[in-house]
mmCIF file of C-alpha atoms in Angstrom:
data_model
loop_
_atom_site.group_PDB
_atom_site.id
_atom_site.type_symbol
_atom_site.label_atom_id
_atom_site.label_comp_id
_atom_site.label_asym_id
_atom_site.label_seq_id
_atom_site.Cartn_x
_atom_site.Cartn_y
_atom_site.Cartn_z
ATOM 1 C CA MET E 1 39.892 35.458 -24.751
ATOM 2 C CA ALA E 2 38.950 36.945 -21.380
ATOM 3 C CA PRO E 3 41.315 35.875 -18.548
ATOM 4 C CA ASN E 4 38.856 35.781 -15.641
ATOM 5 C CA ARG E 5 36.436 33.027 -16.670
ATOM 6 C CA LYS E 6 36.986 31.043 -13.456
ATOM 7 C CA LYS E 7 35.910 34.075 -11.471
ATOM 8 C CA ARG E 8 32.842 34.388 -13.660
ATOM 9 C CA ALA E 9 31.993 30.721 -13.288
ATOM 10 C CA ARG E 10 32.198 30.861 -9.521
ATOM 11 C CA SER E 11 29.690 33.679 -9.523
ATOM 12 C CA LEU E 12 27.174 31.194 -10.932
ATOM 13 C CA GLU E 13 27.092 29.646 -7.469
ATOM 14 C CA SER E 14 25.952 32.815 -5.729
ATOM 15 C CA HIS E 15 22.602 33.265 -4.027
ATOM 16 C CA ASP E 16 21.404 35.558 -6.815
ATOM 17 C CA SER E 17 22.164 32.829 -9.337
ATOM 18 C CA ASP E 18 20.192 30.236 -7.377
ATOM 19 C CA THR E 19 17.235 32.609 -7.129
ATOM 20 C CA GLU E 20 17.278 33.395 -10.839
ATOM 21 C CA LEU E 21 17.581 29.743 -11.804
ATOM 22 C CA ARG E 22 14.701 28.830 -9.503
ATOM 23 C CA ARG E 23 12.535 31.414 -11.242
ATOM 24 C CA HIS E 24 13.620 30.069 -14.590
ATOM 25 C CA SER E 25 12.662 26.505 -13.606
ATOM 26 C CA GLU E 26 9.321 27.637 -12.248
ATOM 27 C CA LYS E 27 8.476 29.315 -15.539
ATOM 28 C CA ARG E 28 9.406 26.214 -17.494
ATOM 29 C CA VAL E 29 7.194 23.894 -15.447
ATOM 30 C CA LYS E 30 4.252 26.244 -15.096
ATOM 31 C CA LYS E 31 2.704 25.166 -18.367
ATOM 32 C CA HIS E 32 3.020 21.512 -17.301
ATOM 33 C CA ALA E 33 1.342 21.936 -13.928
ATOM 34 C CA GLN E 34 -2.268 22.251 -15.048
ATOM 35 C CA LYS E 35 -1.889 19.379 -17.488
ATOM 36 C CA VAL E 36 -0.464 17.170 -14.764
ATOM 37 C CA LYS E 37 -3.236 18.058 -12.324
ATOM 38 C CA ARG E 38 -5.939 17.361 -14.917
ATOM 39 C CA ARG E 39 -4.416 13.988 -15.687
ATOM 40 C CA GLY E 40 -4.207 13.145 -11.990
ATOM 41 C CA LYS E 41 -7.847 14.050 -11.366
ATOM 42 C CA LYS E 42 -8.991 12.060 -14.385
ATOM 43 C CA ARG E 43 -6.987 9.030 -13.325
ATOM 44 C CA ARG E 44 -8.360 9.155 -9.768
ATOM 45 C CA SER E 45 -11.892 9.419 -11.140
ATOM 46 C CA ASP E 46 -11.320 6.431 -13.388
ATOM 47 C CA ASP E 47 -9.898 4.461 -10.491
ATOM 48 C CA SER E 48 -12.887 5.176 -8.277
ATOM 49 C CA ASP E 49 -15.254 3.860 -10.963
ATOM 50 C CA SER E 50 -13.276 0.714 -11.686
ATOM 51 C CA ASP E 51 -14.410 -2.776 -10.741
ATOM 52 C CA SER E 52 -13.054 -4.081 -7.413
ATOM 53 C CA SER E 53 -11.846 -7.327 -8.959
ATOM 54 C CA GLU E 54 -9.910 -5.348 -11.545
ATOM 55 C CA SER E 55 -8.321 -3.394 -8.716
ATOM 56 C CA ASP E 56 -7.254 -6.607 -6.991
ATOM 57 C CA SER E 57 -5.573 -7.904 -10.122
ATOM 58 C CA ASP E 58 -3.480 -4.749 -10.506
ATOM 59 C CA SER E 59 -1.634 -4.776 -7.179
ATOM 60 C CA SER E 60 1.864 -5.780 -8.231
ATOM 61 C CA GLY E 61 3.371 -2.516 -6.988
ATOM 62 C CA THR E 62 4.873 -1.737 -10.382
ATOM 63 C CA GLU E 63 4.792 1.482 -12.379
ATOM 64 C CA SER E 64 1.506 0.490 -14.060
ATOM 65 C CA ASP E 65 -0.599 0.942 -10.907
ATOM 66 C CA VAL E 66 0.848 4.320 -9.925
ATOM 67 C CA ASP E 67 -1.370 7.358 -10.464
ATOM 68 C CA GLU E 68 -0.781 9.207 -13.738
ATOM 69 C CA GLU E 69 -0.277 12.409 -11.733
ATOM 70 C CA PHE E 70 3.045 11.083 -10.453
ATOM 71 C CA LYS E 71 4.227 9.693 -13.786
ATOM 72 C CA ALA E 72 3.390 12.910 -15.643
ATOM 73 C CA ALA E 73 5.198 14.893 -12.939
ATOM 74 C CA ALA E 74 8.256 12.654 -13.326
ATOM 75 C CA ARG E 75 8.364 13.302 -17.073
ATOM 76 C CA ALA E 76 8.060 17.060 -16.513
ATOM 77 C CA ILE E 77 10.821 17.015 -13.884
ATOM 78 C CA THR E 78 13.120 15.170 -16.297
ATOM 79 C CA ARG E 79 12.545 17.568 -19.154
ATOM 80 C CA CYS E 80 12.258 20.871 -17.285
ATOM 81 C CA VAL E 81 14.076 20.671 -13.945
ATOM 82 C CA ASP E 82 16.613 17.880 -13.444
ATOM 83 C CA MET E 83 17.063 14.994 -15.867
ATOM 84 C CA PHE E 84 19.000 13.045 -13.220
ATOM 85 C CA CYS E 85 16.556 13.679 -10.375
ATOM 86 C CA ASN E 86 16.329 10.922 -7.754
ATOM 87 C CA VAL E 87 12.914 11.461 -6.177
ATOM 88 C CA GLU E 88 13.600 9.279 -3.146
ATOM 89 C CA LYS E 89 16.820 11.112 -2.354
ATOM 90 C CA VAL E 90 15.276 14.548 -2.909
ATOM 91 C CA ILE E 91 12.577 13.781 -0.353
ATOM 92 C CA GLN E 92 15.088 12.251 2.067
ATOM 93 C CA VAL E 93 17.400 15.271 1.936
ATOM 94 C CA VAL E 94 14.599 17.783 2.466
ATOM 95 C CA MET E 95 13.204 15.702 5.338
ATOM 96 C CA TYR E 96 16.658 15.653 6.941
ATOM 97 C CA ILE E 97 16.909 19.422 6.576
ATOM 98 C CA GLY E 98 13.548 19.837 8.299
ATOM 99 C CA GLN E 99 14.555 17.467 11.091
ATOM 100 C CA GLU E 100 17.831 19.310 11.586
ATOM 101 C CA GLU E 101 16.027 22.634 11.933
ATOM 102 C CA ALA E 102 13.530 21.115 14.384
ATOM 103 C CA SER E 103 16.388 19.594 16.388
ATOM 104 C CA ARG E 104 18.173 22.912 16.682
ATOM 105 C CA SER E 105 15.017 24.636 17.926
ATOM 106 C CA GLY E 106 14.376 21.890 20.477
ATOM 107 C CA GLU E 107 11.172 20.730 18.808
ATOM 108 C CA LEU E 108 12.497 17.257 18.000
ATOM 109 C CA GLU E 109 13.454 14.596 20.504
ATOM 110 C CA GLU E 110 15.688 11.966 18.945
ATOM 111 C CA ASP E 111 18.413 9.447 19.528
ATOM 112 C CA GLU E 112 21.984 10.749 19.486
ATOM 113 C CA VAL E 113 22.929 8.157 16.868
ATOM 114 C CA ASP E 114 20.205 9.391 14.502
ATOM 115 C CA ARG E 115 21.231 13.007 15.035
ATOM 116 C CA THR E 116 24.897 12.263 14.352
ATOM 117 C CA ARG E 117 24.095 10.249 11.226
ATOM 118 C CA ARG E 118 21.874 13.013 9.847
ATOM 119 C CA LYS E 119 24.390 15.778 10.533
ATOM 120 C CA LYS E 120 27.149 13.781 8.857
ATOM 121 C CA PHE E 121 24.977 13.265 5.785
ATOM 122 C CA LEU E 122 24.007 16.945 5.495
ATOM 123 C CA ASN E 123 27.543 18.216 6.132
ATOM 124 C CA GLU E 124 28.725 16.345 3.048
ATOM 125 C CA LEU E 125 26.401 18.394 0.822
ATOM 126 C CA SER E 126 27.498 21.747 -0.567
ATOM 127 C CA SER E 127 25.179 24.722 -0.201
ATOM 128 C CA GLN E 128 24.552 24.651 -3.962
ATOM 129 C CA THR E 129 23.626 20.967 -3.859
ATOM 130 C CA THR E 130 21.314 21.562 -0.900
ATOM 131 C CA GLU E 131 19.569 24.351 -2.793
ATOM 132 C CA ARG E 132 19.188 22.075 -5.824
ATOM 133 C CA TYR E 133 17.460 19.438 -3.682
ATOM 134 C CA LYS E 134 15.157 22.058 -2.174
ATOM 135 C CA ARG E 135 14.309 23.399 -5.608
ATOM 136 C CA GLY E 136 13.601 19.887 -6.866
ATOM 137 C CA TYR E 137 11.371 19.181 -3.866
ATOM 138 C CA ASP E 138 9.344 22.355 -4.409
ATOM 139 C CA MET E 139 8.847 21.434 -8.057
ATOM 140 C CA LEU E 140 7.830 17.877 -7.171
ATOM 141 C CA LEU E 141 5.074 19.120 -4.845
ATOM 142 C CA HIS E 142 4.036 21.730 -7.409
ATOM 143 C CA LEU E 143 3.623 19.115 -10.145
ATOM 144 C CA ALA E 144 2.337 16.286 -7.945
ATOM 145 C CA PRO E 145 0.482 17.806 -4.941
ATOM 146 C CA SER E 146 -0.654 14.353 -3.791
ATOM 147 C CA LEU E 147 2.937 13.596 -2.795
ATOM 148 C CA LYS E 148 2.588 15.902 0.203
ATOM 149 C CA GLU E 149 0.001 13.658 1.860
ATOM 150 C CA LEU E 150 2.133 10.549 1.275
ATOM 151 C CA ILE E 151 5.200 12.244 2.740
ATOM 152 C CA SER E 152 3.451 13.611 5.832
ATOM 153 C CA ASN E 153 1.502 10.443 6.637
ATOM 154 C CA ALA E 154 3.751 7.821 8.267
ATOM 155 C CA SER E 155 1.154 5.099 7.696
ATOM 156 C CA LYS E 156 1.620 5.542 3.932
ATOM 157 C CA LYS E 157 5.343 4.881 3.975
ATOM 158 C CA GLN E 158 5.097 1.821 1.704
ATOM 159 C CA GLU E 159 2.840 3.627 -0.744
ATOM 160 C CA LEU E 160 5.298 6.516 -0.870
ATOM 161 C CA LYS E 161 8.136 4.100 -1.561
ATOM 162 C CA LYS E 162 6.187 2.511 -4.415
ATOM 163 C CA VAL E 163 5.387 5.919 -5.924
ATOM 164 C CA THR E 164 8.933 7.299 -5.680
ATOM 165 C CA GLN E 165 10.426 4.139 -7.182
ATOM 166 C CA ALA E 166 7.964 4.328 -10.055
ATOM 167 C CA MET E 167 8.765 8.014 -10.592
ATOM 168 C CA ASN E 168 12.488 7.254 -10.678
ATOM 169 C CA SER E 169 11.787 4.563 -13.260
ATOM 170 C CA VAL E 170 9.825 7.044 -15.402
ATOM 171 C CA ILE E 171 12.641 9.609 -15.099
ATOM 172 C CA LYS E 172 15.203 7.052 -16.243
ATOM 173 C CA LEU E 173 13.066 5.889 -19.176
ATOM 174 C CA THR E 174 12.225 9.452 -20.235
ATOM 175 C CA ARG E 175 15.877 10.463 -20.161
ATOM 176 C CA SER E 176 16.932 7.392 -22.117
ATOM 177 C CA ASP E 177 14.168 7.778 -24.689
ATOM 178 C CA ASP E 178 14.810 11.487 -25.258
ATOM 179 C CA CYS E 179 18.571 11.018 -25.543
ATOM 180 C CA SER E 180 18.332 8.036 -27.887
ATOM 181 C CA ARG E 181 16.356 10.119 -30.357
ATOM 182 C CA LEU E 182 19.199 12.630 -30.528
ATOM 183 C CA ARG E 183 22.011 10.115 -30.958
ATOM 184 C CA ASP E 184 21.966 9.923 -34.740
ATOM 185 C CA LYS E 185 21.469 13.686 -35.102
ATOM 186 C CA ILE E 186 24.044 15.061 -32.668
ATOM 187 C CA GLY E 187 26.750 15.344 -35.332
ATOM 188 C CA HIS E 188 24.442 17.544 -37.385
ATOM 189 C CA TYR E 189 23.307 19.650 -34.426
ATOM 190 C CA ALA E 190 26.823 20.145 -33.043
ATOM 191 C CA ALA E 191 28.293 21.527 -36.260
ATOM 192 C CA PRO E 192 28.174 25.355 -36.222
ATOM 193 C CA ASN E 193 27.079 25.515 -39.866
ATOM 194 C CA PRO E 194 25.895 22.020 -40.827
ATOM 195 C CA ALA E 195 24.790 23.141 -44.307
ATOM 196 C CA GLU E 196 28.366 24.141 -45.078
ATOM 197 C CA ALA E 197 30.477 21.637 -43.141
ATOM 198 C CA ALA E 198 29.878 18.615 -40.931
ATOM 199 C CA LEU E 199 31.472 18.123 -37.533
ATOM 200 C CA SER E 200 35.134 17.233 -37.839
ATOM 201 C CA PRO E 201 36.209 14.623 -36.954
ATOM 202 C CA PRO E 202 32.852 12.988 -37.747
ATOM 203 C CA ILE E 203 30.824 11.091 -35.164
ATOM 204 C CA TYR E 204 30.458 7.496 -36.221
ATOM 205 C CA ILE E 205 26.958 6.315 -35.298
ATOM 206 C CA GLY E 206 27.159 2.742 -36.533
ATOM 207 C CA GLY E 207 27.401 -0.126 -34.051
ATOM 208 C CA THR E 208 27.209 0.168 -30.276
ATOM 209 C CA SER E 209 30.657 1.562 -29.439
ATOM 210 C CA ARG E 210 30.777 4.932 -27.679
ATOM 211 C CA SER E 211 34.524 5.363 -28.046
ATOM 212 C CA HIS E 212 33.914 8.219 -30.473
ATOM 213 C CA MET E 213 31.267 10.066 -28.427
ATOM 214 C CA GLY E 214 31.100 12.506 -25.541
ATOM 215 C CA LEU E 215 34.421 13.318 -23.897
ATOM 216 C CA ASN E 216 36.147 10.952 -26.309
ATOM 217 C CA HIS E 217 35.402 13.365 -29.139
ATOM 218 C CA PRO E 218 37.706 16.438 -29.252
ATOM 219 C CA VAL E 219 34.921 18.846 -30.258
ATOM 220 C CA LEU E 220 32.136 17.438 -28.076
ATOM 221 C CA ALA E 221 34.508 17.360 -25.106
ATOM 222 C CA ARG E 222 34.680 21.149 -25.198
ATOM 223 C CA PHE E 223 30.885 21.318 -25.364
ATOM 224 C CA LEU E 224 30.609 19.166 -22.236
ATOM 225 C CA CYS E 225 33.417 20.864 -20.332
ATOM 226 C CA PRO E 226 32.240 22.762 -17.180
ATOM 227 C CA ILE E 227 32.329 26.511 -17.755
ATOM 228 C CA SER E 228 34.762 26.847 -14.835
ATOM 229 C CA THR E 229 37.334 24.769 -16.758
ATOM 230 C CA LEU E 230 36.973 26.445 -20.152
ATOM 231 C CA VAL E 231 40.177 28.506 -19.947
ATOM 232 C CA GLU E 232 42.165 25.417 -19.033
ATOM 233 C CA PHE E 233 40.579 23.459 -21.868
ATOM 234 C CA ASP E 234 41.297 26.127 -24.471
ATOM 235 C CA ASN E 235 44.906 26.391 -23.300
ATOM 236 C CA ASP E 236 45.546 22.642 -23.481
ATOM 237 C CA PRO E 237 42.579 20.746 -24.993
ATOM 238 C CA GLU E 238 44.025 17.228 -25.021
ATOM 239 C CA ARG E 239 45.458 17.319 -21.501
ATOM 240 C CA THR E 240 42.249 18.779 -20.097
ATOM 241 C CA ARG E 241 40.136 16.260 -21.992
ATOM 242 C CA GLN E 242 42.102 13.420 -20.409
ATOM 243 C CA LYS E 243 41.615 14.957 -16.955
ATOM 244 C CA LEU E 244 37.874 15.120 -17.597
ATOM 245 C CA LEU E 245 37.843 11.487 -18.715
ATOM 246 C CA SER E 246 39.779 10.326 -15.676
ATOM 247 C CA GLY E 247 37.665 12.323 -13.232
ATOM 248 C CA LYS E 248 40.535 14.538 -12.093
ATOM 249 C CA ILE E 249 38.324 17.398 -13.206
ATOM 250 C CA THR E 250 34.812 16.880 -11.880
ATOM 251 C CA MET E 251 31.635 17.805 -13.726
ATOM 252 C CA PRO E 252 29.159 18.832 -11.000
ATOM 253 C CA SER E 253 25.559 19.446 -11.982
ATOM 254 C CA ASP E 254 25.546 22.942 -10.461
ATOM 255 C CA ILE E 255 28.216 24.219 -12.870
ATOM 256 C CA TYR E 256 26.791 24.366 -16.364
ATOM 257 C CA PRO E 257 28.599 22.944 -19.400
ATOM 258 C CA VAL E 258 30.050 25.196 -22.069
ATOM 259 C CA PHE E 259 27.368 24.381 -24.652
ATOM 260 C CA SER E 260 24.790 26.175 -22.469
ATOM 261 C CA TRP E 261 26.118 29.550 -23.659
ATOM 262 C CA SER E 262 25.763 31.199 -27.023
ATOM 263 C CA GLY E 263 28.701 31.720 -29.330
ATOM 264 C CA ASP E 264 30.676 29.996 -32.035
ATOM 265 C CA PRO E 265 32.419 28.181 -30.485
ATOM 266 C CA PRO E 266 30.011 27.887 -27.512
ATOM 267 C CA ALA E 267 30.645 30.279 -24.592
ATOM 268 C CA ASP E 268 32.720 32.535 -26.793
ATOM 269 C CA ASP E 269 30.330 35.286 -25.655
ATOM 270 C CA PHE E 270 30.576 34.470 -21.931
ATOM 271 C CA GLN E 271 30.703 37.813 -20.089
ATOM 272 C CA GLU E 272 31.796 38.588 -16.543
ATOM 273 C CA GLU E 273 29.483 41.586 -16.322
ATOM 274 C CA ASP E 274 26.363 39.527 -17.047
ATOM 275 C CA ILE E 275 26.643 35.772 -16.596
ATOM 276 C CA TYR E 276 23.080 35.316 -17.858
ATOM 277 C CA GLU E 277 23.853 36.902 -21.194
ATOM 278 C CA GLY E 278 23.740 34.032 -23.642
ATOM 279 C CA LEU E 279 22.939 31.402 -20.985
ATOM 280 C CA PHE E 280 20.703 28.625 -22.367
ATOM 281 C CA LYS E 281 21.064 30.183 -25.824
ATOM 282 C CA GLY E 282 23.777 27.905 -27.146
ATOM 283 C CA TYR E 283 23.040 26.861 -30.713
ATOM 284 C CA LEU E 284 23.102 23.179 -29.770
ATOM 285 C CA LEU E 285 20.392 23.713 -27.130
ATOM 286 C CA GLU E 286 18.276 25.728 -29.540
ATOM 287 C CA ARG E 287 18.466 23.068 -32.228
ATOM 288 C CA VAL E 288 17.735 20.191 -29.872
ATOM 289 C CA SER E 289 14.718 21.951 -28.338
ATOM 290 C CA ALA E 290 13.291 23.200 -31.638
#
């Protein structure tokens, strides 16, 4: 096994990596964009033709009265960009970044308390995390162009809040629904050659206990392990698994898990010379997305 995997993993955080991943995300959502826009236009047309009394009765501020454009965009974001996206926070972070730039150029007059609070918030974000928020924001506006007007118009603050809360609800439901459909099949998908041998030890799917799933499972734990920790895991699987469970080893979203790479076992083909070789070609990903 190659000795310099940590070095390779760190290179994932480079500017070139961020640029390539942004292009990859843009390609994945491109086919959703037109569908989302068509749905949004249709929904707005339907709304304009609806009876006024019907409009009055549907003013609870829940997900049901939010334009389909936003809900469709939320589903696309979950499945193509970031399944844990928090729309409210994405917008807040990008707004803070814009304010910080305006403050530095002298274009923004503000209270010292506000400036200090914003700087403290932004300083706690890594450059990779900041780029992820920016990428998410760009995709949000690409999939739901109407968001831009809500964000830029201060008088629509409450409407924006209603929309972003509804989108977060859709993201959570989409993630939960998609994952629940995989639960009883993951043992089959995770086995390298399911026709010949099942995953060992098996994943018990009866009942509600999760004590046998995820990081609690010796094989799945390696799948979920961040690529930067793979060498450590292979050298001492049980000790590393416990460190993952306890949080001593973090699992940040900007460092991909081992199962993202091709190979049997996953990431066995991870190469320093070309970190994209085999990325997103892990057999588990291919089976789940088939």
